[in-house]
PDB file of C-alpha atoms in Angstrom:
ATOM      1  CA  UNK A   1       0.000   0.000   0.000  1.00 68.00           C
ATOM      2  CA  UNK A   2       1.208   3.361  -1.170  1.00 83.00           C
ATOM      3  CA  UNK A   3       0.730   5.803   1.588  1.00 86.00           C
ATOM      4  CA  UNK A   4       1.946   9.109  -0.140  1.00 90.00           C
ATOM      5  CA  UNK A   5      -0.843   8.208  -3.148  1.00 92.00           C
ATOM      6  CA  UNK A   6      -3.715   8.041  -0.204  1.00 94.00           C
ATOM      7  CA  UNK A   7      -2.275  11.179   1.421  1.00 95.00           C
ATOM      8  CA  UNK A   8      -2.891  12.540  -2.378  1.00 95.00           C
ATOM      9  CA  UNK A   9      -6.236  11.073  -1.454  1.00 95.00           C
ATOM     10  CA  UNK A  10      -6.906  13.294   1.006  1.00 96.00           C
ATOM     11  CA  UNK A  11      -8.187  16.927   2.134  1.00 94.00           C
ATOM     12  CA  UNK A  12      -5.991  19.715   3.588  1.00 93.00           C
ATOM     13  CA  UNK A  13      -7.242  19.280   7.091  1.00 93.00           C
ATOM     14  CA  UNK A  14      -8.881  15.989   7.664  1.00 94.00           C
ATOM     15  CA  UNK A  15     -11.868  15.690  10.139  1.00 95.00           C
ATOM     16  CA  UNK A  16     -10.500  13.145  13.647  1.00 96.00           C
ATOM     17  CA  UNK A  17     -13.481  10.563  13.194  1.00 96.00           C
ATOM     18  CA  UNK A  18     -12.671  10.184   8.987  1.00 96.00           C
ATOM     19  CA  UNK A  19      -8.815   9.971  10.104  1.00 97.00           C
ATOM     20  CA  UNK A  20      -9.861   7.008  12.827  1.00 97.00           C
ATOM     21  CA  UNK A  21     -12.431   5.458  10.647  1.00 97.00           C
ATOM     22  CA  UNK A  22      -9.003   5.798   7.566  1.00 97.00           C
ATOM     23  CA  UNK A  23      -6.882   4.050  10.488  1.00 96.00           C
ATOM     24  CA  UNK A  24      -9.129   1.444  11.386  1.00 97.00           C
ATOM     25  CA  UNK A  25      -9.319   0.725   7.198  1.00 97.00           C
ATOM     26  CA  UNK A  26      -5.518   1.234   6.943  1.00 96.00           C
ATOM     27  CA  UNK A  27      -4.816  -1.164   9.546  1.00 95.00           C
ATOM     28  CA  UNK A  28      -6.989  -4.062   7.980  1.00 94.00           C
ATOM     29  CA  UNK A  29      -9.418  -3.635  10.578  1.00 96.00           C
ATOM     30  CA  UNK A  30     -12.782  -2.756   8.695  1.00 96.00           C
ATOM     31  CA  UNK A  31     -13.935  -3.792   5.389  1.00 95.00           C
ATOM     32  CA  UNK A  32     -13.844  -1.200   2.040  1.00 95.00           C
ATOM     33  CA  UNK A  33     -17.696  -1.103   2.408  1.00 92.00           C
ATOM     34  CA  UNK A  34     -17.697  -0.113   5.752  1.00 95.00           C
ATOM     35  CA  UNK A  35     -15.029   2.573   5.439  1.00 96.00           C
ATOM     36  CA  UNK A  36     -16.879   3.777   2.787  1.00 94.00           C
ATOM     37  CA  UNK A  37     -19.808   3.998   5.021  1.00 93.00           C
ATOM     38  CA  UNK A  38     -18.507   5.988   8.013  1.00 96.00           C
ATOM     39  CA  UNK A  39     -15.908   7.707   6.834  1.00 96.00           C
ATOM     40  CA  UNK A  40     -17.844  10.580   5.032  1.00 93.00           C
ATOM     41  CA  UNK A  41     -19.926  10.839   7.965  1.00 92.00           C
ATOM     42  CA  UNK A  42     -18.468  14.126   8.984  1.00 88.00           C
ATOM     43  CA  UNK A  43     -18.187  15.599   5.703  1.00 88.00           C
ATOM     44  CA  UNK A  44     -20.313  14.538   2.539  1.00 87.00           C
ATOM     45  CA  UNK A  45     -17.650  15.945   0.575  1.00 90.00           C
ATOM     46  CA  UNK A  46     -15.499  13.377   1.584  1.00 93.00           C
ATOM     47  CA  UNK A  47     -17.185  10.920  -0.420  1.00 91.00           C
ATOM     48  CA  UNK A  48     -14.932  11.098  -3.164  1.00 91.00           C
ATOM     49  CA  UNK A  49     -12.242  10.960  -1.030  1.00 94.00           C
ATOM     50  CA  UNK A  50     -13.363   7.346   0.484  1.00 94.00           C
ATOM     51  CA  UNK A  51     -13.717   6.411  -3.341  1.00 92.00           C
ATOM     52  CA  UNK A  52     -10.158   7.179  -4.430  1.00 93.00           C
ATOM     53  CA  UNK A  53      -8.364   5.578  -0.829  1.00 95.00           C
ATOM     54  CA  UNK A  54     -10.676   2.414  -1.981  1.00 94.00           C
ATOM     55  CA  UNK A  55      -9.224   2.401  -5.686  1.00 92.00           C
ATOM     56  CA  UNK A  56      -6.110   2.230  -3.899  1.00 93.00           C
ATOM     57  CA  UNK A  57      -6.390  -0.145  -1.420  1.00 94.00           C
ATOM     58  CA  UNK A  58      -9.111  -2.984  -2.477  1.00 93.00           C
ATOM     59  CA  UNK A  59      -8.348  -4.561  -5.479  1.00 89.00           C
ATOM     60  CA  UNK A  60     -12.206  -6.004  -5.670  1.00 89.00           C
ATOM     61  CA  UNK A  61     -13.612  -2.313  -5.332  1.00 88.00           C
ATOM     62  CA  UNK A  62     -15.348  -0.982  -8.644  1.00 82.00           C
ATOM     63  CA  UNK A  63     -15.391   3.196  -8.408  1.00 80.00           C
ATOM     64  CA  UNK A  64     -17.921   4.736  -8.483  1.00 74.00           C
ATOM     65  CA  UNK A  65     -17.449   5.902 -12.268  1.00 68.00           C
ATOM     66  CA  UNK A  66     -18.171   2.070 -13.374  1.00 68.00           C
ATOM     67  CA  UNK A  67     -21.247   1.567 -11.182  1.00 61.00           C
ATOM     68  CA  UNK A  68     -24.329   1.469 -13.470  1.00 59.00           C
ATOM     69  CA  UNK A  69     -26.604   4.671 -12.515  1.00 64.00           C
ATOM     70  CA  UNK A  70     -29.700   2.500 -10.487  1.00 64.00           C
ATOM     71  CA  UNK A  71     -26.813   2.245  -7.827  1.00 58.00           C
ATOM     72  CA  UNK A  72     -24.652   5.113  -8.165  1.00 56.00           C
ATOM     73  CA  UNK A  73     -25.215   7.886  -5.186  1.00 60.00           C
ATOM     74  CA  UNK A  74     -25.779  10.912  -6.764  1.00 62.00           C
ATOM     75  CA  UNK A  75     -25.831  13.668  -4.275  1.00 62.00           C
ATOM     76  CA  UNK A  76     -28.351  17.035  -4.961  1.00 62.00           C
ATOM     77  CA  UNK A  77     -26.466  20.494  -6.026  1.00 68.00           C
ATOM     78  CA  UNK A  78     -26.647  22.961  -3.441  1.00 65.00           C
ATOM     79  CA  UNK A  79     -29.217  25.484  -3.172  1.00 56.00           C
TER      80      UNK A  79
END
């Protein structure tokens, strides 16, 4: 695993329950589909971010890009 591509992964600041929940993924501890479940939990914009650390380190995860549209997330535009 290539840490210095998932720091490219990630934001600026990160929020302290995304950088456990990374961690926990990191370490082996918690499944892709998990990780993608919490660790945006702070921060929908960080859902990209769990996509990209996933490419990386799951060889069985398919991005989001290749996920037909009935299953793709596809979050509303601001107001």
């Amino acid at each position: 695993m290539d840490r210095d591509r998932i720091a490219a992964c990630l934001p600026p600041r990160l929020h302290s329950f995304s950088r456990m929940i990374l961690d926990y993924y990191l370490a082996g501890h918690m499944p892709t589909a998990e990780f993608r479940r919490w660790f945006h939990m702070p921060n929908s914009d960080y859902l990209p971010v769990s996509d990209c650390i996933a490419q990386l380190v799951d060889p069985d995860y398919i991005p989001e890009a290749r996920l037909p549209a009935s299953v793709t997330l596809i979050t509303p535009k601001p107001i």
